[in-house]
Coordinates of C-alpha atoms in Angstrom, one line a residue:
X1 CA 16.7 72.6 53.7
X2 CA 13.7 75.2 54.7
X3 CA 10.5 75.6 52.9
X4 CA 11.5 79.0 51.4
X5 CA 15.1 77.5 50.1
X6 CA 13.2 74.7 48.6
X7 CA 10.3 76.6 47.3
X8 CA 13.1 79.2 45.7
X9 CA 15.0 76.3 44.1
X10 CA 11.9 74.4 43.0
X11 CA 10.0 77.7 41.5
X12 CA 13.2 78.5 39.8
X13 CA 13.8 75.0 38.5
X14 CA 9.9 74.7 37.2
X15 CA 10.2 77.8 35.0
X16 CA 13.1 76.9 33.2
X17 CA 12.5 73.3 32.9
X18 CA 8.2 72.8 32.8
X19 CA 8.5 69.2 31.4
X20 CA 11.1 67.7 33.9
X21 CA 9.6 64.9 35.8
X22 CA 9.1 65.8 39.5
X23 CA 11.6 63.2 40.3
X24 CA 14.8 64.7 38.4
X25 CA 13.0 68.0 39.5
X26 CA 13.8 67.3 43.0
X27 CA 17.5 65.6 42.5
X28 CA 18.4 69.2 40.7
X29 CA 17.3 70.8 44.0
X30 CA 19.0 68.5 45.8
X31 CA 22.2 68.9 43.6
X32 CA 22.0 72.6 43.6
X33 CA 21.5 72.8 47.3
X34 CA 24.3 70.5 47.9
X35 CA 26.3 73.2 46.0
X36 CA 25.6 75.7 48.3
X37 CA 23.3 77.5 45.9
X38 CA 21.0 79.7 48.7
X39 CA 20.5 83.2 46.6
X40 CA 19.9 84.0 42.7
X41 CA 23.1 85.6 42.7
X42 CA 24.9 82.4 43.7
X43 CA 23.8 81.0 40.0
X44 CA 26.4 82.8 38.7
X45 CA 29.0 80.7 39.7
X46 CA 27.6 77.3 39.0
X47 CA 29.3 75.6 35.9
X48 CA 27.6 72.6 33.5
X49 CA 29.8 70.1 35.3
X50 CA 28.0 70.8 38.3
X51 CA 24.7 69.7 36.8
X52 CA 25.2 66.5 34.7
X53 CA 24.8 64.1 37.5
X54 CA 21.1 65.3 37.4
X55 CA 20.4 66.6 33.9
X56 CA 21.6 65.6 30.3
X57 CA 24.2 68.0 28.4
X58 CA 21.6 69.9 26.6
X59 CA 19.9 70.0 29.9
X60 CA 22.0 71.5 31.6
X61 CA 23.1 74.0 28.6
X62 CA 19.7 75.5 28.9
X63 CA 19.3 75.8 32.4
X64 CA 22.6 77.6 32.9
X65 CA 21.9 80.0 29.9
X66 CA 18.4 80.8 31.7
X67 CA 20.2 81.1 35.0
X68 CA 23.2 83.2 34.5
X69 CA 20.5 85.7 32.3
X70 CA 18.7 85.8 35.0
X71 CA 21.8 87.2 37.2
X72 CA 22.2 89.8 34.5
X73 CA 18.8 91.4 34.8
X74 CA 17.8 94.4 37.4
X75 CA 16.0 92.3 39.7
X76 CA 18.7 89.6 40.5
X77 CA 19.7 91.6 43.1
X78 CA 16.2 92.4 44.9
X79 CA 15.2 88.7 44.2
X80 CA 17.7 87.5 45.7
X81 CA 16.0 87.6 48.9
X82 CA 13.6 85.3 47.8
X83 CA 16.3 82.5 49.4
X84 CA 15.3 84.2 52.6
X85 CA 12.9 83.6 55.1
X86 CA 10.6 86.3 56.1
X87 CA 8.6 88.1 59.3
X88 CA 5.5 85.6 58.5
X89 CA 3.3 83.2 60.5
X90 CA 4.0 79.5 60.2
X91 CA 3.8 77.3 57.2
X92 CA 0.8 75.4 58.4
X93 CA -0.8 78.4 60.4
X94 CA -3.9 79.5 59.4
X95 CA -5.2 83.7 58.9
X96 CA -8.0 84.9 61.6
X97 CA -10.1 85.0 58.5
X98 CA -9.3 81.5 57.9
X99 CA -9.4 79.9 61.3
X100 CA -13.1 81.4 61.4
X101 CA -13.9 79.6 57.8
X102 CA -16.7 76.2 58.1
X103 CA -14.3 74.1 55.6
X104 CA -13.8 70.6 57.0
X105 CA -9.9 70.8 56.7
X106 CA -9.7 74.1 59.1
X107 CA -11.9 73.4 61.0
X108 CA -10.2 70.0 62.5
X109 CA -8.4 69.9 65.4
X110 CA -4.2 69.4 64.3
X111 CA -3.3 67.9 67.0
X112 CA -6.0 64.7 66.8
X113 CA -3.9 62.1 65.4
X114 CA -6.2 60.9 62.0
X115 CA -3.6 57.8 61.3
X116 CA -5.8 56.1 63.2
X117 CA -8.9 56.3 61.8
X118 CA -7.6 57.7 58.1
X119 CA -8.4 54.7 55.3
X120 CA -6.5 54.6 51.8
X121 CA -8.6 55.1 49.3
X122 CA -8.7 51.7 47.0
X123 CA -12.2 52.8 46.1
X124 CA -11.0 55.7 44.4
X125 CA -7.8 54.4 42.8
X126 CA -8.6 53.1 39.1
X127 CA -9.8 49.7 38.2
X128 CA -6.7 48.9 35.8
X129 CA -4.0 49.8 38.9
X130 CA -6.4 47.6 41.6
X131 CA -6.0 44.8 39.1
X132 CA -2.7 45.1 38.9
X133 CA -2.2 45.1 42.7
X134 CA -4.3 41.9 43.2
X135 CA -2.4 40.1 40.5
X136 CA 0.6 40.7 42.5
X137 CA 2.4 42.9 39.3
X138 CA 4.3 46.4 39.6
X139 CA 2.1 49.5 38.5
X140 CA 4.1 51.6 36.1
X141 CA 5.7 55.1 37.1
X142 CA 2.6 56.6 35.5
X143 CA -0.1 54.4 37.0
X144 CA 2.6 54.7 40.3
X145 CA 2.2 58.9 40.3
X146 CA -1.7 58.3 40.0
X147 CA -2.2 56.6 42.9
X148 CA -0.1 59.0 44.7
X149 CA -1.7 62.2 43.6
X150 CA -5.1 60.3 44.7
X151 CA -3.7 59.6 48.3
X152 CA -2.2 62.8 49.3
X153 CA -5.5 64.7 48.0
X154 CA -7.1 62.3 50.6
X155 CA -4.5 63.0 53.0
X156 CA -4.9 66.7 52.8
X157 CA -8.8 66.3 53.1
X158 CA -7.8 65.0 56.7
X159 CA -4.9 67.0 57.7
X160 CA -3.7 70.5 55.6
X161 CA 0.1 69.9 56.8
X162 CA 1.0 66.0 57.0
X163 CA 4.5 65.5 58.5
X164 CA 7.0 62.7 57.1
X165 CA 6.2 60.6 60.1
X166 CA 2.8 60.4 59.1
X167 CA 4.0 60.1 55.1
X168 CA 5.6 57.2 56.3
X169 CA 2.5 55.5 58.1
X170 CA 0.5 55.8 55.0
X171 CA 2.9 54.3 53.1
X172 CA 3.8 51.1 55.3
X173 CA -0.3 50.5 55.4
X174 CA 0.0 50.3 51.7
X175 CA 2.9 48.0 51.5
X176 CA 1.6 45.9 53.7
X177 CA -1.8 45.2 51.6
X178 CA -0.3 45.2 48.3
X179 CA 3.4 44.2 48.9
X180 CA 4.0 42.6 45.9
X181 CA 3.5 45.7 44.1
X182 CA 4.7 48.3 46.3
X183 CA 7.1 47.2 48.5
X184 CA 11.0 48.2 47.7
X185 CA 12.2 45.0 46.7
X186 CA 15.8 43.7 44.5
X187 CA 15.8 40.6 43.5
X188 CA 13.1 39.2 45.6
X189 CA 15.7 40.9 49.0
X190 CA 13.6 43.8 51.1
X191 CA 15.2 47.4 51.1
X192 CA 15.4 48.8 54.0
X193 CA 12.2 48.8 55.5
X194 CA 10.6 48.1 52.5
X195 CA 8.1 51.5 52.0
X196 CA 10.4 54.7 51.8
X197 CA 10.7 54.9 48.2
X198 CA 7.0 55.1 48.4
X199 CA 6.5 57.6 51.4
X200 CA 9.4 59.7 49.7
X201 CA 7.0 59.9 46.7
X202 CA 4.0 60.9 49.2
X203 CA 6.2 63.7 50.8
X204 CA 7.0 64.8 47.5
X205 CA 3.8 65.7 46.4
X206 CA 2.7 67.4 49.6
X207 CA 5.2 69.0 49.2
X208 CA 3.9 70.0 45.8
X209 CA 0.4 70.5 46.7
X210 CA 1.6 73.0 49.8
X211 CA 3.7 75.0 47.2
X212 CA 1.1 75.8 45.2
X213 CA -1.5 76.8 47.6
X214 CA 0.2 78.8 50.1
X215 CA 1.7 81.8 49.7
X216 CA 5.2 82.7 49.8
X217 CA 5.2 85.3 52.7
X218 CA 4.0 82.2 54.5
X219 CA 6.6 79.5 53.7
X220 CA 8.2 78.5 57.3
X221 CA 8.7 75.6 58.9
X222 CA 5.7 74.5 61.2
X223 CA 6.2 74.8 64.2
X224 CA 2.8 72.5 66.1
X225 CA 4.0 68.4 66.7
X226 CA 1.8 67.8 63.7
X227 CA 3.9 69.6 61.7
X228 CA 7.2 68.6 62.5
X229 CA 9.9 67.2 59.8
X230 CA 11.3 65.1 62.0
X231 CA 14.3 66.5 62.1
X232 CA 16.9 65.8 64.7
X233 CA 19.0 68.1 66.6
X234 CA 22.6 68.6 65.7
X235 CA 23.8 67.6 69.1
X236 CA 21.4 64.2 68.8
X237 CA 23.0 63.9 65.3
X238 CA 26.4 63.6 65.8
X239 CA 26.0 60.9 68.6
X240 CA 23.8 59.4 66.1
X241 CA 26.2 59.2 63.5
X242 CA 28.4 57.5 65.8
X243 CA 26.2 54.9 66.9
X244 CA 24.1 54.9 63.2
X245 CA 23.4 51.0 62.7
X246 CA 24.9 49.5 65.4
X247 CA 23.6 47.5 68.3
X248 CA 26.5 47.1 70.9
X249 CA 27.9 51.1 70.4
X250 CA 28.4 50.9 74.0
X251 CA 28.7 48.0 76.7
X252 CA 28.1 49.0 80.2
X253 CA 30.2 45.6 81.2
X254 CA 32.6 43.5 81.0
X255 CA 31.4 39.6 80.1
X256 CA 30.9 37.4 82.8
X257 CA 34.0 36.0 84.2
X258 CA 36.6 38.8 82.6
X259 CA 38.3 41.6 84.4
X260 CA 40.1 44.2 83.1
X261 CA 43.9 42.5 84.3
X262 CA 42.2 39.2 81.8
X263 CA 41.3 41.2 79.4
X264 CA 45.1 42.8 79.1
X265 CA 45.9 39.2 79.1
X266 CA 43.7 38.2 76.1
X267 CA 45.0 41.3 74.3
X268 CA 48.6 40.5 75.1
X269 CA 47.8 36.8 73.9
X270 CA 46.6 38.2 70.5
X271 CA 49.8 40.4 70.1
X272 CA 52.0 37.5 70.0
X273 CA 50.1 35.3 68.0
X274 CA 49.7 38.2 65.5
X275 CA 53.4 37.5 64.8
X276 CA 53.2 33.8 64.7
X277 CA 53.2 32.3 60.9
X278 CA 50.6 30.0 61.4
X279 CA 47.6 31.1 63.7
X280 CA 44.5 29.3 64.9
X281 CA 41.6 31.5 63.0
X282 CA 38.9 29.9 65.5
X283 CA 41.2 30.8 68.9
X284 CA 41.9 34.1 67.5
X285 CA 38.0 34.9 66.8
X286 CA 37.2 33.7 70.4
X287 CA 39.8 36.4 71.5
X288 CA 38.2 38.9 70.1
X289 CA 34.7 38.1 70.7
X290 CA 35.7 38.6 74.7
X291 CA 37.5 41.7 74.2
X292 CA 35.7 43.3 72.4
X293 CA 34.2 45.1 75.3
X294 CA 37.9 46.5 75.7
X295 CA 38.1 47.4 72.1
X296 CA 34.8 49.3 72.4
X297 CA 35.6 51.5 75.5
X298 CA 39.2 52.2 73.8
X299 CA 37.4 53.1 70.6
X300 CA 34.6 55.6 72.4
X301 CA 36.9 57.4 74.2
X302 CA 38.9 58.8 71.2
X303 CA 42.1 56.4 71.0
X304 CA 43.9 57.4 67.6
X305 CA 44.6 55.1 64.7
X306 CA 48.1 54.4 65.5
X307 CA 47.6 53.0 68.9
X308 CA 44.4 50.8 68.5
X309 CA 46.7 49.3 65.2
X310 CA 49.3 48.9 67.6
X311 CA 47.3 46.9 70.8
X312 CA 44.7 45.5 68.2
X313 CA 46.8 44.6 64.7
X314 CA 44.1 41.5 64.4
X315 CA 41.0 44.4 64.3
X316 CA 42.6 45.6 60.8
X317 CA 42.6 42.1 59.5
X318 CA 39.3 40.0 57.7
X319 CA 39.8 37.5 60.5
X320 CA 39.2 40.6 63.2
X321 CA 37.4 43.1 61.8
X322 CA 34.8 40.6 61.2
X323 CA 34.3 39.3 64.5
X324 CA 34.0 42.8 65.8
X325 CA 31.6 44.1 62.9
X326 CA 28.8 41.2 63.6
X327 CA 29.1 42.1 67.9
X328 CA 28.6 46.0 66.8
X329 CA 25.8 45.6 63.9
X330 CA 24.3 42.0 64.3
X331 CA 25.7 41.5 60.5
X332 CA 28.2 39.0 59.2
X333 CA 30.9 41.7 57.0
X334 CA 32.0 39.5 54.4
X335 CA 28.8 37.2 54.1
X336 CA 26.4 39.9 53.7
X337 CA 27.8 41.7 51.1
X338 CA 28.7 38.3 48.8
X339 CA 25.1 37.5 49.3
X340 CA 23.7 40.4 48.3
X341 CA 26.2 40.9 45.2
X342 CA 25.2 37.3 43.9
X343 CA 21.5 38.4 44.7
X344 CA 21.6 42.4 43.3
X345 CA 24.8 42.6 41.2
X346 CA 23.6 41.8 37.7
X347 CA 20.6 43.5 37.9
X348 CA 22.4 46.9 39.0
X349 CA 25.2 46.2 36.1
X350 CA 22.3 45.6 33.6
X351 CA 20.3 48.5 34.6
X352 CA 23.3 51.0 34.5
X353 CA 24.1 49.5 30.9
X354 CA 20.8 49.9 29.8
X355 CA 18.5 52.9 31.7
X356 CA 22.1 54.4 33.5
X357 CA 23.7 55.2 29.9
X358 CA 20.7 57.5 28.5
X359 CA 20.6 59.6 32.0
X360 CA 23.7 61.5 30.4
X361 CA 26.7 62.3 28.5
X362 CA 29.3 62.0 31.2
X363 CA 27.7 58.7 32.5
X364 CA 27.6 56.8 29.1
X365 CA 31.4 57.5 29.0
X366 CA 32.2 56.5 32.6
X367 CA 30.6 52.8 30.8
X368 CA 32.1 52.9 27.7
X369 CA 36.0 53.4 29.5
X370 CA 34.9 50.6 32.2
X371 CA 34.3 48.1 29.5
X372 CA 37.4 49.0 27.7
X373 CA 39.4 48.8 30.8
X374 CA 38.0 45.7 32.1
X375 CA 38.4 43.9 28.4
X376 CA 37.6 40.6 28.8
X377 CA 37.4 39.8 32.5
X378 CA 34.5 37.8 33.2
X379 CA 35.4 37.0 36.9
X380 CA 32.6 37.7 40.0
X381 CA 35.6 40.1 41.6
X382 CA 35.5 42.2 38.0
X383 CA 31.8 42.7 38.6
X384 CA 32.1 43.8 41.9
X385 CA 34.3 46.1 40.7
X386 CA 32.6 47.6 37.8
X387 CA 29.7 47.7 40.0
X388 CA 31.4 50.1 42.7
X389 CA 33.1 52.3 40.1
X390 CA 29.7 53.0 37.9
X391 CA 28.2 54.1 41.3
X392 CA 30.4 56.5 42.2
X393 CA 29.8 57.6 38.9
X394 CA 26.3 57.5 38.3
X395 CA 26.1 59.4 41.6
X396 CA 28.9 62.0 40.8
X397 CA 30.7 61.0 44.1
X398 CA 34.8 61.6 44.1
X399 CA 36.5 58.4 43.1
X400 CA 39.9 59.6 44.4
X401 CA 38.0 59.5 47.8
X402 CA 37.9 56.3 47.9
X403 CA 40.6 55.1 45.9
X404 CA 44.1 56.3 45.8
X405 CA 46.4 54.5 42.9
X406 CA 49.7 53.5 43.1
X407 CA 52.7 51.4 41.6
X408 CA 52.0 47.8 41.6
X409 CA 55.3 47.6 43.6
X410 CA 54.7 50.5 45.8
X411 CA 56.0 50.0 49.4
X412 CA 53.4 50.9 52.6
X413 CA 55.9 53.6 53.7
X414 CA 56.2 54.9 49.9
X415 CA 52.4 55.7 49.4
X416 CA 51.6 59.5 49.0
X417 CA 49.6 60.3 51.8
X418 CA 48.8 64.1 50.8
X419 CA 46.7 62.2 48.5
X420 CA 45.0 59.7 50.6
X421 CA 41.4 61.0 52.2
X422 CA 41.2 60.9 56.2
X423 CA 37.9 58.9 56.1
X424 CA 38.8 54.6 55.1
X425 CA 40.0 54.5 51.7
X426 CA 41.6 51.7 49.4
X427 CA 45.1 52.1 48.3
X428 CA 45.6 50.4 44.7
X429 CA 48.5 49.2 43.9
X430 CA 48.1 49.0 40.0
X431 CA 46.9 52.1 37.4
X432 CA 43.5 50.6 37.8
X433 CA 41.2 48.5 40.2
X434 CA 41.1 45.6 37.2
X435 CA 44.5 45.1 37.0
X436 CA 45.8 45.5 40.8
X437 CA 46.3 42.6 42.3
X438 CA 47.0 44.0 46.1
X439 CA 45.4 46.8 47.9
X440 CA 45.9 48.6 51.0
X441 CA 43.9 49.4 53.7
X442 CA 43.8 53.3 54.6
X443 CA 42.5 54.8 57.9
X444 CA 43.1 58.5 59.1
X445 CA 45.7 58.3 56.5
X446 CA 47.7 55.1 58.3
X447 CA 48.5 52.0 56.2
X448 CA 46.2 49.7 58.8
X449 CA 46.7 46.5 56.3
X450 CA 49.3 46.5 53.0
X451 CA 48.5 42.8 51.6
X452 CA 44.6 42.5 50.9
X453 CA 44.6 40.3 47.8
X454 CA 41.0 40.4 47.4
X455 CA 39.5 43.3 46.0
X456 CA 36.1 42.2 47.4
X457 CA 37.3 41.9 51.2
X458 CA 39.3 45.1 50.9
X459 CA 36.1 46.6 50.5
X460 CA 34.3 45.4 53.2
X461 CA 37.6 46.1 55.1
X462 CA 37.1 49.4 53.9
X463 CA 33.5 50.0 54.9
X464 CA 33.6 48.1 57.8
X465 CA 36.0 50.5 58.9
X466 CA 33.4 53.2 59.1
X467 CA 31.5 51.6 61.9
X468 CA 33.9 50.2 64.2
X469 CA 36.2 53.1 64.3
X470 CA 33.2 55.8 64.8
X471 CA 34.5 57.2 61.5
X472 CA 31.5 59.7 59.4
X473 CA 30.7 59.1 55.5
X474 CA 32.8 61.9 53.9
X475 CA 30.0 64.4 51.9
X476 CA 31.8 63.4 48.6
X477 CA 30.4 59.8 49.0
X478 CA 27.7 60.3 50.9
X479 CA 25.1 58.5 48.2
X480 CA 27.5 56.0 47.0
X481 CA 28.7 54.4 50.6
X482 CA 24.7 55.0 51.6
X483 CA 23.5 53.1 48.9
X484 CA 26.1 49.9 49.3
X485 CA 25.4 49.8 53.2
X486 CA 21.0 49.5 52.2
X487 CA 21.5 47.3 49.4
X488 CA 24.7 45.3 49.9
X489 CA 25.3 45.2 53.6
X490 CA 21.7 45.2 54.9
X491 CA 21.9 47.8 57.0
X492 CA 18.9 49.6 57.7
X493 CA 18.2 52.2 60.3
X494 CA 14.7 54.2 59.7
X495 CA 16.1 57.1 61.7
X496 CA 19.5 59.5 61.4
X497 CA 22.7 59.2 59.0
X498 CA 26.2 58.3 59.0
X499 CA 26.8 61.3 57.0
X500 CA 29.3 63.8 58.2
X501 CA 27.5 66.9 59.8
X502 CA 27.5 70.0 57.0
X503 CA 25.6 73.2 56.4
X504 CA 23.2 71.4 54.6
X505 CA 19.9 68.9 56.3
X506 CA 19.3 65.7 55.4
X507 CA 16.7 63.5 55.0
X508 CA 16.8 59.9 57.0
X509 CA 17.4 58.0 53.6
X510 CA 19.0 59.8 51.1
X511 CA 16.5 60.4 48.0
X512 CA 19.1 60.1 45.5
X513 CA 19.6 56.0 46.9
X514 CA 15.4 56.4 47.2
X515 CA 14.8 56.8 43.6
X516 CA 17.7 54.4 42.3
X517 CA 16.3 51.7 44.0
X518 CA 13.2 52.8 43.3
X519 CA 14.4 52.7 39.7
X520 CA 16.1 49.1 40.5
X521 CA 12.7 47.3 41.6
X522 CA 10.6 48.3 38.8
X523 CA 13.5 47.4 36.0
X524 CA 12.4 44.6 34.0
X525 CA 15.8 43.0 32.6
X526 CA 17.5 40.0 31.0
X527 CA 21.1 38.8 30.3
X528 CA 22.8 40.0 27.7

């Protein structure tokens, strides 16, 4: 997003909502702008279901009576160009009459890199918040906020414009003194890299700081290195989406001892015994640990769905995919995500039941119909489910994205494909995921596997799918599949996105997954 689309959205947002908390302030931007808002004219066709996975009913009542008044008034039209850059110098530049001024901050150098010698400011921060940090506890949101608006006026003392990169160095030196406190962490497992809910916070309120001091004929993105965003280019991006968590994308060559007429052998070898009844699970792994070179290269070059299902029927299976997913990501598929469920799941459930339900209207139902649904069910399975459906919910993603739902005796060849998503999606075979008791395995809209008894490995199946067949997150479950591959499948790359390419930038970690884990870490709980 560019300064003056943010700075349009946020002003906007800040008149008709004051007393919003920055937070849901900037996941209303976000929501707006993922809408395709971009002009004050385009408020006129935003509806209150468009707003309530960031704002309660009444919430969102008022801010689309404000909005759509505002469309109605005589300078709608002329303001509308407020979405619009102008002719003006750069974000960060300085006026002639500035540049000349004896002020420490203009008259520093931007190019000196301060990291190095720039010191947080404990001193400054308040006694009660240090005390907290050296006994090892979690500072509330308010003492949280504090601290931050304490560190970025340090920051600014140093350096006008920071960029995210050096947002980001702040905030690891901070988590690393006082990790106990400030470190992103769920049941006791690191997040990601452990800082970026906290240098999200930092950016933030630059952010905040620049948009009230500068003037808006002056809002454009900096051009000098200091001021970059880090942004990366579209042409970097989409290879980066491609290659987005993994570690062997690419193999220059074949494994010692294999040639490409052994290789055809080994695949051959794996055909056959795909047909046996009874296969040797440790053989067949072996297989496909040496071919997977082959299976890369066939992959990369743009082999469709049909064929590799065809020469690789074990790669669609939990015995396959498996082996293939730890050689491309260094992470065991199955493992992983049980580990992380036992370790985050009840915590997540008892959050959503308690925090989740007073975010809004349309959420608290979503919980209410799950438990209904689920009845009595008590079994791990039934909470992995609940779990993935209040997700997509709590996140507004599309459910029928990544579910399509069938009759329990529906054959492979009878599924309704006009209704099944390109991207990997799960077909259940049963009115809902509690009572299915088979699911199908959906790629590019083929039936890749039509017997997955398990709902928990037909999700990994599923998401595993993403990464070794090169396949994008679709937009309409961008936060949801974001948020499961960070927290549940430990995958944690501090750069790019696996996010299909839109009109719209993103940020390296979405700040929707940012501030629920955020939300997650700092959520004192208990079973009930």
């Amino acid at each position: 997003m560019t300064d003056s689309e943010r700075t349009f959205l946020h002003t906007t947002i800040t008149d008709i909502l004051p007393d919003l908390p920055e937070v849901t302030k900037h996941i209303l931007e976000e929501t707006l702008q993922s809408l395709g808002v971009e002009t004050r004219d385009d408020f006129r066709f935003i509806e209150e279901a468009d707003l309530l996975s960031a704002l309660r009913p009444v919430q969102a009542r008022k801010v689309l009576a404000a909005l759509k008044l505002r469309c109605q008034t005589p300078e709608s039209s002329s303001s509308s160009g407020d979405a619009l850059p102008g002719p003006s110098t750069s974000f960060c530049s300085f006026s002639p009459q500035s540049s000349q001024s004896t002020s420490p901050i203009s008259s520093q150098n931007p190019n000196i890199d301060w990291m190095d010698t720039f010191l947080v400011p404990w001193d400054k921060l308040p006694e009660e918040l240090i005390q907290i940090f050296e006994r090892g506890n979690r500072p509330s949101p308010r003492m949280r906020r504090e601290m931050v608006r304490i560190v970025v006026r340090e920051m600014i003392q140093k350096n006008r414009c920071p960029s995210t990169k050096l947002s980001n160095e702040v905030a690891k030196k901070m988590v690393a003194k006082y990790p106990k406190s400030l470190q992103d962490v769920i049941e006791g497992e690191v997040v990601g890299l452990g800082y970026h809910s906290l240098a999200k916070q930092l950016q933030y309120r630059i952010e905040n700081v620049k948009r009230c001091t500068t003037p808006k004929i002056r809002k454009r993105k900096c051009c000098s290195d200091e001021c970059d965003t880090d942004e990366i280019s579209p042409e970097q991006r989409a290879a980066m989406q491609d290659t987005y968590g993994c570690i062997n994308w690419h193999l220059k060559f074949l494994p010692l001892g294999e040639t490409e007429e052994s290789q055809r052998e080994k695949k051959e070898q794996l055909k056959r015994m795909f047909l046996q009844t009874e296969t040797n699970a440790e053989e067949v792994k072996h297989l496909m640990k040496l071919t997977f070179y082959t299976q890369r290269k066939q992959v990369n070059q743009g082999e469709n769905m049909k064929h590799l299902l065809k020469e690789w029927p074990f790669w669609f299976s939990e015995l396959g995919m498996t082996v293939h997913f730890k050689e491309l990501t260094g992470i065991g598929l199955i493992e992983t995500f049980t580990r992380n469920v036992v370790l985050k799941g009840k915590r997540l459930l008892n959050y959503f039941n308690t925090v989740g339900v007073n975010k809004n209207k349309k959420f608290l139902q979503a919980v209410t119909n799950l438990k209904v649904i689920r009845g009595e069910l008590s079994d791990g399975s039934e909470d992995v489910k609940e779990m993935l459906l209040l997700l997509l919910s709590y996140f507004n993603d599309k459910e029928d994205t990544m579910f399509c739902y069938v009759e329990d005796t529906c054959l492979p060849e009878e599924v309704p494909m006009g209704q099944v998503h390109l991207t990997p999606s799960l077909v259940v075979c049963g009115r809902s995921c509690f009572s299915a008791k088979r699911f199908m395995l959906c790629v590019d809209q083929n039936i890749v596997h039509n017997n997955i008894p398990s709902f928990i490995s037909a999700v990994c199946l599923m998401f595993g799918s993403y990464y070794c067949f090169n396949i994008h997150y679709p937009s309409q479950l961008a936060s949801t599949l974001e948020f499961m591959q960070r927290c549940f499948f430990s995958i944690n790359p501090e750069k790019g996105t696996k996010v299909e390419k839109t009109n719209t930038s993103r940020l390296h970690v979405n700040p929707r997954v940012l501030t629920l884990i955020q939300e997650l870490s700092d959520h004192e709980w208990r079973d009930v």
